[in-house]
């Protein structure tokens, strides 16, 4: 075991890695409770800097639990929020004012007079003064004891986008294109994402006595590694945190995945060479020195921190052949196994054949993006495929689309009186003032829109539309982003489909995503459902042990070559067919606001091509495109 300090030699801030976000939040909430209580004993206030976004949701839930179950009082707490959108009313469902009240303030005993959130509703001429007063109020309370931070994918903290200076103060800022794209799911509909925000500056944040930055999920891994190990620079405002002498990054395993000590541990000290680690190291080496596996030399190994691997498992020739074969064996044109063939070195068993296959899509289109080509193959090779759409995806449909559908319906019904077919009108009321039944109508139309797209996409992929099952999980139908409360009814619905299909193979996604994301919630529900299915004592009990679980990824976070257990090549025409299927989903045809011309479907296509190139570069056959899967170990359930 290498000494801790050696493995962390590249880290410029203190980093704590926990298995799950929940575990990390329990530790932090305990510390916050201790701060609040010790201040209360001294008759003083605790001054907290708070953040919004999905990231702190688990922390706020734990603080609420401490308040409700362990009597933690917030009466002596003063809070200052980092930021607020500019130009939307406070009661807008996506304002940070609403967020903080829904996620925390409404559930604790913090006096309303002690909470502060920048005002995003002032006229521009008043913003400058208000920002100055915000800073003065922080100072008047003796400064922030603790600032909680999340991090945006641009490396922003608060809304300090790339370009924000080290000494910036509370001010009005313009939002970055990527930040606006990330916020798009909260503000469905073109041009609805605010363009401006008011945020504490980097300098304001750095004045806090202590700072804890939280990050969960693989989507944050890259930016975290840059902020922790990279140079300080304005293009990555979170890197300025390195200047603070009491800052901590609290991460889950997935968000820590790109740190050198996690990703390339042999570069920062001695390691125990397990088979997966040597596989990762050898494929990394091939990519690093840009040589196919079979052309790696002893000196390449020695020069890249792998001399001990060479000594114990070498020479290069032996290692090269071993890992070449491992990669080669991941490739198959028979994702459901090849009947009658020797399956010793195939990713999937030959028997039974055909197989019952269950494909789970957290939202419609996930299955096409992640495994559209494989889905077509499974059907063509005679397997019995069921596609279960776990959530309806209705939250991603804009009001405009629903209104257009309503117009169509009334036109089709031949009535000009739209109230009879659907009682909502364009621009009638802002979202906050709509009646419940009107909202339910909209939601229903949005569900139907996505069902239609999903069926159309299956049809394009040669998958019978009868394969589709829409579960419309209740946690999603009754929730909004960051306010999902999954429960027993959700687990039961998945258990039911698992017991009905009794699959030999299940394809799923969402492991390693940010814990409050739809994908991660669906994946953890699946694990619960599998446990329930295994333990129900019914006739089908035990079959899940024989069910192989294969994980697919959506293109924004594709598998790396060393993580892959099954690679399914696609020919040019198979890739084109997959693209046509993806194209049936409106959201995949959209260009994100203010970004380049890249459409979402093009990202999927290029991810499959990039992976094929990576296989080619390792010395495998040259394919047009590849879809990839990782086998989920049963014992992890
Ligand atoms: C917004 C907020 C940030 C937050 C970031 C990440 O930009 N202004 O404070 O850190 O989103 O959001 P999430 O936690 O949802 O990934």
XYZ file of C-alpha atoms and ligand atoms in Angstrom, residues 51-56 82-83 96 150-152 156 158-159 179 185 220 482, ligand 1:
35
model
C -25.387 26.611 -2.876
C -28.066 25.359 -5.248
C -28.101 22.699 -7.974
C -28.583 18.936 -7.690
C -25.364 18.522 -5.758
C -26.341 19.880 -2.316
C -24.202 32.143 -3.642
C -26.310 33.216 -6.549
C -32.999 29.743 -6.506
C -21.033 22.743 -6.134
C -19.199 22.934 -9.430
C -20.512 23.454 -12.944
C -17.645 27.541 -12.407
C -21.548 30.034 -7.981
C -22.068 31.565 -11.383
C -24.147 26.332 -18.248
C -33.711 20.620 -18.745
C -17.975 16.035 -12.891
C -34.059 17.716 -8.075
C -25.409 26.159 -11.199
C -25.211 26.826 -9.845
C -23.926 26.351 -9.184
C -23.900 24.825 -9.185
C -23.936 24.325 -10.613
C -23.879 22.815 -10.709
O -24.619 26.723 -12.153
N -25.172 28.251 -9.956
O -23.837 26.879 -7.882
O -22.750 24.381 -8.545
O -25.154 24.764 -11.187
O -25.163 22.281 -10.621
P -25.473 20.764 -10.245
O -25.182 20.629 -8.789
O -26.929 20.619 -10.551
O -24.587 19.927 -11.074
